[in-house]
Coordinates of C-alpha atoms and ligand atoms in Angstrom, one line a residue:
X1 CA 93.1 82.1 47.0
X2 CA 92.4 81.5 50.7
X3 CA 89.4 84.2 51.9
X4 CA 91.4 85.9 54.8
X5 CA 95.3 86.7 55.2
X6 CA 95.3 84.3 57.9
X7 CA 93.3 81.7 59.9
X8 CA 94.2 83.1 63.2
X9 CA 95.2 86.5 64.5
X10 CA 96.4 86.9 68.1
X11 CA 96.5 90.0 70.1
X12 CA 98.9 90.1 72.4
X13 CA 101.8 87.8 73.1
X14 CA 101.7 86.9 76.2
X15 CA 102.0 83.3 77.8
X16 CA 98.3 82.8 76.1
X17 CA 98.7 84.1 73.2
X18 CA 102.1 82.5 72.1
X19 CA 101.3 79.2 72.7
X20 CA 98.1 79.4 71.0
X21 CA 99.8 80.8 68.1
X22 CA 102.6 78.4 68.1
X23 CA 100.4 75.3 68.6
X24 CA 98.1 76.4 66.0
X25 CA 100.8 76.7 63.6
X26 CA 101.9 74.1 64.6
X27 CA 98.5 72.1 63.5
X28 CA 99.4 74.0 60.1
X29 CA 96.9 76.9 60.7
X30 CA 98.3 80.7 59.0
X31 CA 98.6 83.2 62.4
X32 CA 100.0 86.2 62.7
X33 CA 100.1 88.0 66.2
X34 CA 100.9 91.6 67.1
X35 CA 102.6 92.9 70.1
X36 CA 103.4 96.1 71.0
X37 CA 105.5 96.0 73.6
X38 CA 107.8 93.2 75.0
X39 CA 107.2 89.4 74.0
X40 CA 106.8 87.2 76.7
X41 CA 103.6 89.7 77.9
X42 CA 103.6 90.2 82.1
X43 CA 104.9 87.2 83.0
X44 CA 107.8 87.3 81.3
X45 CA 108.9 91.2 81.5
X46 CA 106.9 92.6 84.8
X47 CA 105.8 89.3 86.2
X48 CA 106.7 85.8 87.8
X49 CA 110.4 85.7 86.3
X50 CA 111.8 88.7 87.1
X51 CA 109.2 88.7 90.7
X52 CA 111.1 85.5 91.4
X53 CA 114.4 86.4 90.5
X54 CA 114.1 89.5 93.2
X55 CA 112.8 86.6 95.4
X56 CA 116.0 84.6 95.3
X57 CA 117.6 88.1 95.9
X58 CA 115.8 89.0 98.7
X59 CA 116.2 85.3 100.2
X60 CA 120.0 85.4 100.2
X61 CA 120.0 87.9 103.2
X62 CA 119.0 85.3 105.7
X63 CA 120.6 83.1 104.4
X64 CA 124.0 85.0 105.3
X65 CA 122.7 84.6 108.6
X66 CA 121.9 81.0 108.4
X67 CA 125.5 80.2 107.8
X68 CA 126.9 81.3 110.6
X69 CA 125.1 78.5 112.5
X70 CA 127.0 76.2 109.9
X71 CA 130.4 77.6 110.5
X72 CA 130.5 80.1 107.8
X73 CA 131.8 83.3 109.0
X74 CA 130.3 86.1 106.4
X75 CA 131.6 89.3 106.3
X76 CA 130.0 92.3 106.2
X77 CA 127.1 91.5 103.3
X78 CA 127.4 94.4 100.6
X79 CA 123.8 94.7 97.9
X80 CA 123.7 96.5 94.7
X81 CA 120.4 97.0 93.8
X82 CA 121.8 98.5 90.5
X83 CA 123.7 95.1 89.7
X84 CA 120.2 93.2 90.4
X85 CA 118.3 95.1 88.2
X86 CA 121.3 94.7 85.2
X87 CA 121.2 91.2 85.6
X88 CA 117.7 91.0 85.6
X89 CA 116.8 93.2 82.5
X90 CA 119.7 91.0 80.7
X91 CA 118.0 87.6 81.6
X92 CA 114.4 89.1 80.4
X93 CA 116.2 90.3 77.1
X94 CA 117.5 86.9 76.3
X95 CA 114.2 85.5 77.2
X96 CA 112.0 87.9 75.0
X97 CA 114.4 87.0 72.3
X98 CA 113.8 83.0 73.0
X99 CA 109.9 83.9 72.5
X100 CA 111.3 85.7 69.0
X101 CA 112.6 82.4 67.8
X102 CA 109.7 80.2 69.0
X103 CA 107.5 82.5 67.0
X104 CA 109.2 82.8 64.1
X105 CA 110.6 79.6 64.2
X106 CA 107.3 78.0 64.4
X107 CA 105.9 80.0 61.1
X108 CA 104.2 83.1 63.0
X109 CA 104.5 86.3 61.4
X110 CA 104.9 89.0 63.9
X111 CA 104.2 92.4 63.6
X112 CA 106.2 94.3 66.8
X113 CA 102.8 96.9 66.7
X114 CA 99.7 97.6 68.3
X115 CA 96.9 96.2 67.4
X116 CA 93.2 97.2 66.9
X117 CA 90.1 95.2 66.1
X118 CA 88.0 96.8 62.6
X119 CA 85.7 94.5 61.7
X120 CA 85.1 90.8 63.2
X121 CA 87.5 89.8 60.2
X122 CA 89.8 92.8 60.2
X123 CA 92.8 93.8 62.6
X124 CA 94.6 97.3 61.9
X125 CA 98.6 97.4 62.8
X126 CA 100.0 100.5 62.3
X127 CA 97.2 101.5 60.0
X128 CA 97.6 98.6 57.6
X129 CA 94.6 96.4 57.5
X130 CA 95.0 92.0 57.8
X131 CA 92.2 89.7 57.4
X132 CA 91.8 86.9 59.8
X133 CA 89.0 84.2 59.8
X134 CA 89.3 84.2 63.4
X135 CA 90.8 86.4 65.9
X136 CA 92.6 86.4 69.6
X137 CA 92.3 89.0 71.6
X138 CA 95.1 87.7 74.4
X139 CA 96.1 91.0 75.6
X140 CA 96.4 90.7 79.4
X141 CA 95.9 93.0 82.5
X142 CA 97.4 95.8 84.1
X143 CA 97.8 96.9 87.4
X144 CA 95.4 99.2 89.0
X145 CA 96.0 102.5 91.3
X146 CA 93.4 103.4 93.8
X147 CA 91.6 106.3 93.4
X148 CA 92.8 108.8 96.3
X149 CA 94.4 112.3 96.3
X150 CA 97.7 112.1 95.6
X151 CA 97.5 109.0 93.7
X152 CA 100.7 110.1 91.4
X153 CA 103.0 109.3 93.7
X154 CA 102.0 105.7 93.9
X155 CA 104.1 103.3 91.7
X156 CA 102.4 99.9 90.1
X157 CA 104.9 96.6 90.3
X158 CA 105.6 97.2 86.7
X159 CA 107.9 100.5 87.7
X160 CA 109.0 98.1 91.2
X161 CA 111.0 96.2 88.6
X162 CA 112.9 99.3 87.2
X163 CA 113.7 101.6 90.8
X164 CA 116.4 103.4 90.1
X165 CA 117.4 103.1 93.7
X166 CA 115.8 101.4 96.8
X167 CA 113.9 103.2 99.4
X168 CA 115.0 103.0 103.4
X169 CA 111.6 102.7 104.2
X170 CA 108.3 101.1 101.5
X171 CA 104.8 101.1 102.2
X172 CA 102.9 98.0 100.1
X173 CA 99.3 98.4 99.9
X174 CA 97.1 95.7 99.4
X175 CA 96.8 91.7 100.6
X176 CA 97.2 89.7 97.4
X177 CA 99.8 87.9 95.8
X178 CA 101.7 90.9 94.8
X179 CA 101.5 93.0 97.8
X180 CA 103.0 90.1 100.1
X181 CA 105.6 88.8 97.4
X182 CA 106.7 92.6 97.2
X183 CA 107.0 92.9 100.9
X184 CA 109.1 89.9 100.6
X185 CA 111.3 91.3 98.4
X186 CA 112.2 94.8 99.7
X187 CA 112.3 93.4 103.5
X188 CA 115.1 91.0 102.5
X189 CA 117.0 93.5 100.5
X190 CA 117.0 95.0 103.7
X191 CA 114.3 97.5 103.2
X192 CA 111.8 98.7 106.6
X193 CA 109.2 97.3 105.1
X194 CA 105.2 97.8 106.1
X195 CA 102.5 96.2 104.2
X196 CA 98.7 97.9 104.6
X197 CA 95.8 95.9 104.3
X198 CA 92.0 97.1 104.1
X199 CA 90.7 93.9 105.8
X200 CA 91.1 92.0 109.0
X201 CA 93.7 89.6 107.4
X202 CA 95.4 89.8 103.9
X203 CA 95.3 86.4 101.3
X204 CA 91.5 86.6 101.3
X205 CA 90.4 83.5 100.3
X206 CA 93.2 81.5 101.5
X207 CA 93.1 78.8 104.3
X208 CA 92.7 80.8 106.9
X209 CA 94.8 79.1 109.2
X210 CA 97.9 79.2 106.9
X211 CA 97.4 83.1 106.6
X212 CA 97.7 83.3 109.9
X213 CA 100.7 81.7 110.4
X214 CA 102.5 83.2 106.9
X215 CA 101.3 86.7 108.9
X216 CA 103.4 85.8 112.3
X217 CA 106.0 84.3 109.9
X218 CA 106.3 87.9 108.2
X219 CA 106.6 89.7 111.4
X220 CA 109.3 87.5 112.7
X221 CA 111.4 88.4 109.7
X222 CA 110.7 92.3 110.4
X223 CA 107.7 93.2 108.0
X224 CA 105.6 95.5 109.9
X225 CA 102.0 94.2 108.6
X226 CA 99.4 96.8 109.3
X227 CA 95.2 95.4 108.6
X228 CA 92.3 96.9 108.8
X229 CA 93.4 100.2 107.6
X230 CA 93.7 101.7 104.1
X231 CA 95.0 104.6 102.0
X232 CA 93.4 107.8 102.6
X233 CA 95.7 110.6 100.6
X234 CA 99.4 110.9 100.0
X235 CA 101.2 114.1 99.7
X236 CA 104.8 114.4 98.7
X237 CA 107.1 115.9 101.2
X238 CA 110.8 117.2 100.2
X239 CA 112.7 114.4 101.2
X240 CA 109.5 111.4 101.4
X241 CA 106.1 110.8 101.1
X242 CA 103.6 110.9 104.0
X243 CA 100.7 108.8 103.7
X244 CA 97.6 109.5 106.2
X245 CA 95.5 106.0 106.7
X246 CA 92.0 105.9 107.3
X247 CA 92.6 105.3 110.9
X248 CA 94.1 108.8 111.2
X249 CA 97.9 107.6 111.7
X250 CA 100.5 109.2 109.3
X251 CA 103.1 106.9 107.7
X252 CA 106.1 108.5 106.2
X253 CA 108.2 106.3 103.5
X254 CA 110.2 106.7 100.5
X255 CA 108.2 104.8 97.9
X256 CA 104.6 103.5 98.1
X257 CA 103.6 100.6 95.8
X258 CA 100.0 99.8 95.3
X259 CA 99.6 96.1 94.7
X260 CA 95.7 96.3 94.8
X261 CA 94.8 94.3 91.7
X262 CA 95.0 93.8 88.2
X263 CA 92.1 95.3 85.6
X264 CA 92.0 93.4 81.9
X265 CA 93.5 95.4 78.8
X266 CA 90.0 96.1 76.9
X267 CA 90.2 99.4 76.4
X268 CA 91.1 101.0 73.1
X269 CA 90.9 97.9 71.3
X270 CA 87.7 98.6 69.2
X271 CA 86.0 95.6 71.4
X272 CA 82.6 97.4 72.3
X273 CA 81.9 99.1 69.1
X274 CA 81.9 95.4 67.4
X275 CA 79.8 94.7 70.2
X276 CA 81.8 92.1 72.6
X277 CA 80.4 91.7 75.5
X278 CA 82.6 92.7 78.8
X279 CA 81.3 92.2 82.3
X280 CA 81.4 94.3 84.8
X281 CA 85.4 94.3 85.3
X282 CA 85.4 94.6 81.8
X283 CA 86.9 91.6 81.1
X284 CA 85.5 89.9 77.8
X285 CA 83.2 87.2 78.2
X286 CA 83.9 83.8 76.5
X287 CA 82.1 80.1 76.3
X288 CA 84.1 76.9 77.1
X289 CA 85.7 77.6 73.8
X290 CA 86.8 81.1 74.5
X291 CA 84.6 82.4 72.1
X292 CA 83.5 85.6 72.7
X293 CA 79.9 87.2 71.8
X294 CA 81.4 87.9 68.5
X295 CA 81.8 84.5 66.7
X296 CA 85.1 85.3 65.0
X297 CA 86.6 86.9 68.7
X298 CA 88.1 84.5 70.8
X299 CA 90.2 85.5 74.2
X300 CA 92.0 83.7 77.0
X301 CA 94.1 84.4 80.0
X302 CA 93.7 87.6 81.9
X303 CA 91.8 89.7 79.6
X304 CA 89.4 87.3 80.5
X305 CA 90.0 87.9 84.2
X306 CA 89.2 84.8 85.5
X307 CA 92.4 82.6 87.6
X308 CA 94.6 85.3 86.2
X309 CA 97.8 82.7 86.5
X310 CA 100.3 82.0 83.4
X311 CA 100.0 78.4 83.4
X312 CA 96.2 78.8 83.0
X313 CA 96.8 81.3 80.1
X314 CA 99.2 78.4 78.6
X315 CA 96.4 75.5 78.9
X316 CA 93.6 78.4 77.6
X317 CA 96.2 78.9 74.7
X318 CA 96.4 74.9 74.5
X319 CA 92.9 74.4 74.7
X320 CA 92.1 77.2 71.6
X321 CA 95.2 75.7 69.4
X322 CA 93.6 72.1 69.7
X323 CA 90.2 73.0 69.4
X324 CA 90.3 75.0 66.4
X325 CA 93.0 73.7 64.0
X326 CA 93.9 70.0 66.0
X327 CA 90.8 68.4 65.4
X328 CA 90.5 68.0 69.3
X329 CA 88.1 70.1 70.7
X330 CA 89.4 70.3 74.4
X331 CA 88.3 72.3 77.4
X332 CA 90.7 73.6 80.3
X333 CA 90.0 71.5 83.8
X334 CA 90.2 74.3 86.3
X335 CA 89.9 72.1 89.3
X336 CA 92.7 71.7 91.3
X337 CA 94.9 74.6 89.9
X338 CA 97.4 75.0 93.0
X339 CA 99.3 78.3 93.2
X340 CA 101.8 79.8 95.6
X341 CA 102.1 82.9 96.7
X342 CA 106.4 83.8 96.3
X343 CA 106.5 85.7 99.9
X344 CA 108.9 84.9 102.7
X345 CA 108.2 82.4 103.2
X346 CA 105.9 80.9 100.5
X347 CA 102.4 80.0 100.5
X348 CA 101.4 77.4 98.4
X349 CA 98.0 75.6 98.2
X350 CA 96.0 73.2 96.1
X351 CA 92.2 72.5 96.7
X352 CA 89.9 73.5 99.1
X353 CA 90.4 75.6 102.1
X354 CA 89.3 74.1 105.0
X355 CA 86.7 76.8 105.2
X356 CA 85.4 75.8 101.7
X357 CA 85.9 72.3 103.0
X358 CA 83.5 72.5 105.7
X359 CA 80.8 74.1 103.7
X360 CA 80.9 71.5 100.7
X361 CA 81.4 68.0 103.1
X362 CA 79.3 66.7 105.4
X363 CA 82.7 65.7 107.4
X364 CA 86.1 66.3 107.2
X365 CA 89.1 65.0 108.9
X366 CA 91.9 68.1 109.3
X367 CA 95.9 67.4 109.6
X368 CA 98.0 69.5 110.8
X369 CA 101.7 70.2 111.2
X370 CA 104.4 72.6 112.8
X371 CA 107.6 72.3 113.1
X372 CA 111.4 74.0 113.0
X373 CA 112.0 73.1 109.4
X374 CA 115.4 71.0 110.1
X375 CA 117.5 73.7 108.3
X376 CA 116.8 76.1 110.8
X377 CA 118.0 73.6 113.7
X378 CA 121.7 75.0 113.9
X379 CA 120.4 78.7 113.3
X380 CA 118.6 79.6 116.2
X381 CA 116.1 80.7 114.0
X382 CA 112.4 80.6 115.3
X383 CA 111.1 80.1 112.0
X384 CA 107.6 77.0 111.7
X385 CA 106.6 75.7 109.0
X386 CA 103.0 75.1 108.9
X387 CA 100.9 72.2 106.9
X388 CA 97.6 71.5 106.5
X389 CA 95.9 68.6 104.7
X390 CA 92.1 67.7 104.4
X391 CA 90.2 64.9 104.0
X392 CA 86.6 63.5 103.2
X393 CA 85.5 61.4 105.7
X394 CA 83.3 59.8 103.1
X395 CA 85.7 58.9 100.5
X396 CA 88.9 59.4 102.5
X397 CA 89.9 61.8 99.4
X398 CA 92.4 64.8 100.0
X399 CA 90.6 67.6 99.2
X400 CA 93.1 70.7 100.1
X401 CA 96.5 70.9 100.9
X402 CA 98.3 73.8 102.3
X403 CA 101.8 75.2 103.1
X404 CA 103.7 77.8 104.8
X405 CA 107.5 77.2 104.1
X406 CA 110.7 77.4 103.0
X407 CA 109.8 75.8 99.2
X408 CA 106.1 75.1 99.1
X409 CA 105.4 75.7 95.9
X410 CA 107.8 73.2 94.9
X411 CA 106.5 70.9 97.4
X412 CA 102.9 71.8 96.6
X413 CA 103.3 70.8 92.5
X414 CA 103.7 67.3 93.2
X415 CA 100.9 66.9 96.6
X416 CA 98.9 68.5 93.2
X417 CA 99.6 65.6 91.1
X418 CA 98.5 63.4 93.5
X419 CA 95.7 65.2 94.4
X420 CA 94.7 65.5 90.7
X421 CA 94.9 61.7 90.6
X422 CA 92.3 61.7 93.2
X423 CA 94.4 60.2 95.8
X424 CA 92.9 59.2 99.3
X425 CA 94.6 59.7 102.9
X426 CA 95.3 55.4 103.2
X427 CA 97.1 56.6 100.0
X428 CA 99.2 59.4 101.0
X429 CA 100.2 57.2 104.5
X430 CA 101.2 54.3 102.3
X431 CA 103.7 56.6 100.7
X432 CA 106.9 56.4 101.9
X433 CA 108.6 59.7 102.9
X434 CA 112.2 61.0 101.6
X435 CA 114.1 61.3 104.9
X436 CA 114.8 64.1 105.7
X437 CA 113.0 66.6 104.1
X438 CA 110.4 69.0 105.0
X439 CA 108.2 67.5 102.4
X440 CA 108.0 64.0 104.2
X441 CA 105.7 65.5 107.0
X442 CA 102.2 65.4 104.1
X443 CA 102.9 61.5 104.1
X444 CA 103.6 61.1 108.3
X445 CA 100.5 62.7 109.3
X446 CA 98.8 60.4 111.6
X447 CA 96.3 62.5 113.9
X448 CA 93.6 64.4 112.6
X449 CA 92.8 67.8 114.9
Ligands
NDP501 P1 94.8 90.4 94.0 O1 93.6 90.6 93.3 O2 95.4 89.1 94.3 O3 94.8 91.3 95.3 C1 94.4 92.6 95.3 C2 94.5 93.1 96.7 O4 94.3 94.5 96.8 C3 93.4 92.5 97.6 O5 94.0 92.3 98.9 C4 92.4 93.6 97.7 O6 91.7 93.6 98.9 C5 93.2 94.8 97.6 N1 92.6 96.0 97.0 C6 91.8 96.1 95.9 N2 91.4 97.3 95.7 C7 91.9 98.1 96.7 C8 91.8 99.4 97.1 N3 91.1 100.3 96.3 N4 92.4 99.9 98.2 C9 93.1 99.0 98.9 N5 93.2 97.7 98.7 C10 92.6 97.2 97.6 O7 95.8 91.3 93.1 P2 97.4 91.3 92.9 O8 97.6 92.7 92.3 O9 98.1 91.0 94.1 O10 97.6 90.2 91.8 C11 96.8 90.2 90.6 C12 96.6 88.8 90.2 O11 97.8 88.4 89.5 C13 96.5 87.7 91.3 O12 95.1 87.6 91.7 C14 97.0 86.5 90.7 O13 96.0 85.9 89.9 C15 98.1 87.0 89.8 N6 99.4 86.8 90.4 C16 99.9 85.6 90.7 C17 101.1 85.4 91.3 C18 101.5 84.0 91.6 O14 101.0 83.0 91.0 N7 102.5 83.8 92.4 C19 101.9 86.5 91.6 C20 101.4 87.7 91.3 C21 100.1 87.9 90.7 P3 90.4 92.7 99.1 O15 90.9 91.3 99.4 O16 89.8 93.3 100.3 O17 89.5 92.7 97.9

């Protein structure tokens, strides 16, 4: 009779949590994993596949416009927001139904329940106790709402997925990944759109000089971007709500998101009375291993809060599965992770910024493009696309790439590769370029700055 019910139980299934418990079922391990609400976790259900559906949405508005340049005469453009969201909510059910039959499929026993942590063996769902020789806590984050008077009024991007209606006019508060991929959004469903930012320039810790230019990019498609000025209160008029900033200025606009960071899910869970250790976002603390302080408690991904990005999450989940029941011990390389903001246009960037890149090289060389992206030539649209590479002097190794653009992530995931390979500039100008494309300028750039 084996000790426990099973070798692994997994909280939470989420990108991290379903591939660790498929993979170590996979290796023949017993795993259960509880979810209480949808499978698939944020990613899936309030995350990057529904945020990048509304970004293909959004994007078809200028789009209209470009093909009039091409010859296309487009009638008046009609948008059902309500016909969006249908389409959307059916895709995400066929999808959490997808991660059903991987589970199940791959052995799993799911329990569609909450979870709580009893003992460092024990896991209560719905009240009934199951014994676990080791256990995942892979339960995510959650968006956070600042603290201000009239904070119920503010919506999270969990509810911006399930508007009833769209607003003439959104405020977006914040500068990360959300606020400016949510500004995206509403602006090209043809929402006014103003985004507020407590700092001097939002994407903090971007290359600089790409925020810049994704900033001027924004305004030129009618995102009013407002910095250096935050939330003060909110109060709820009969027909909007009127926000007054910390610079005194009064904005009035029918729906206010606050994209202003995600917090881990720790609470509730029975973590601290078993006495594992959470740092000061609470987030738990783990080793290389993803162990926590409890020796049976492992987590991963954004309850972690660390590069809270699904295809980390999927490696952590990888990393645990192979460790523990493939006879591989393996640790996650988190070098090199590129990432792209989904705004309009994107942002996407892999390694150092050249303000990092200064501080860590004794010289760099820095390369730098912009140009009409050859779509827009028949358009007469002003959009530039804007990229940056950097180099080591010393070892003529790209260190950081960046983009502004029409498809830079794509164009980013395969500059990664290469840079993951450790490939040098002579390497990247012996490459020969696919003419024409946008992406062909990171293998012409000749000149440093
Ligand atoms: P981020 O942590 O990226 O950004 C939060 C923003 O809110 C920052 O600009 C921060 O300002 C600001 N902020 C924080 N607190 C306040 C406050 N009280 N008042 C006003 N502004 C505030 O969070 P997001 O919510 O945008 O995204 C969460 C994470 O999810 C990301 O970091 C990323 O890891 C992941 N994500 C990834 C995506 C992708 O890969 N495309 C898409 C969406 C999310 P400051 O800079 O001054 O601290």
């Amino acid at each position: 009779m084996p000790r426990y019910d099973y070798d692994l139980f997994v909280i939470g299934a989420g990108s991290g949590g379903v591939r660790a418990a498929r993979m170590s079922a996979g290796f023949g391990a017993r795993v259960a994993i509880a979810e209480e609400r949808h499978l698939g976790g944020t990613c899936v259900n309030v995350g990057c596949v529904p945020k990048k559906l509304l970004v293909y949405a959004a994007r078809c508005s200028a789009e209209f416009e470009e093909a009039e340049g091409y010859g296309w005469s487009v009638g008046p453009a009609k948008f059902d927001w309500q016909r969006l969201i249908r389409n959307k909510n059916r895709e995400i059910e066929r999808l959490n139904g997808v991660y059903r039959k991987l589970l199940t499929n791959s052995g799993v026993t799911l329990f569609d329940d909450r979870a709580t942590l009893v003992d460092e063996h024990t896991v209560s769902v719905g009240g009934r106790y199951n014994t676990a020789e080791r256990i995942l806590v892979a339960t995510g984050g959650r968006p956070t709402i600042p603290d201000i008077p009239g904070n119920e009024h503010l919506i999270s991007s969990n509810e911006a997925f399930f508007l009833d209606n769209l607003p003439k006019r959104a405020l977006i508060v914040g500068g990360g990944y959300i606020a400016v991929e949510f500004a995206g959004i509403f602006n090209g469903l043809g929402v006014d759109t103003t985004l507020l930012y407590r700092g001097p320039l939002f994407l903090r810790g971007f290359d600089e000089e790409a925020r810049r230019h994704l900033a001027g990019e924004m305004e030129k498609k009618g995102m009013t971007l407002r910095f250096a000025a935050n939330l003060e209160r909110v109060a709820k008029t009969d027909a909007e709500l009127r926000t007054t900033l910390t610079d005194g200025s009064v904005l009035s606009t029918g729906l206010i998101l606050a994209a202003t960071g995600r917090a881990p899910n720790t609470s509730g869970l029975g973590l601290e009375q078993l006495g594992v250790a959470l740092d000061h976002n609470r987030a738990i603390i783990v080793d290389e291993h993803y162990r926590s302080s409890v020796p049976s408690i492992y987590a991963l991904g954004d309850v972690t809060h660390r590069l809270n990005l699904t295809p980390v999450a999927l490696a952590e989940g990888m990393a645990v599965a192979k460790t523990l029941y493939g006879g591989r011990p393996t640790r996650v390389d988190y070098t090199g992770i590129p990432s792209c903001v989904f705004g309009q246009p994107n942002l996407a960037t892999v390694g150092l910024t050249e303000e990092e890149a200064r501080r860590q090289y004794a010289e760099i060389a820095v390369y730098v493009s912009r140009f009409t992206p050859m779509k827009q030539s028949l358009t007469g649209s002003d959009e530039k696309t804007f990229m940056k590479l950097l180099v080591d002097n010393a070892s003529d190794r790209v260190i950081g790439a960046h983009m502004v653009g029409e498809d830079a992530g794509e164009i980013i995931q395969g500059i990664a590769i290469a840079m993951k390979a450790g490939a040098t500039k002579a390497q990247f100008d012996a490459t020969i370029g696919i003419h024409p494309t946008a992406a062909e300028e990171f293998v012409t750039m000749r000149e440093p700055v």
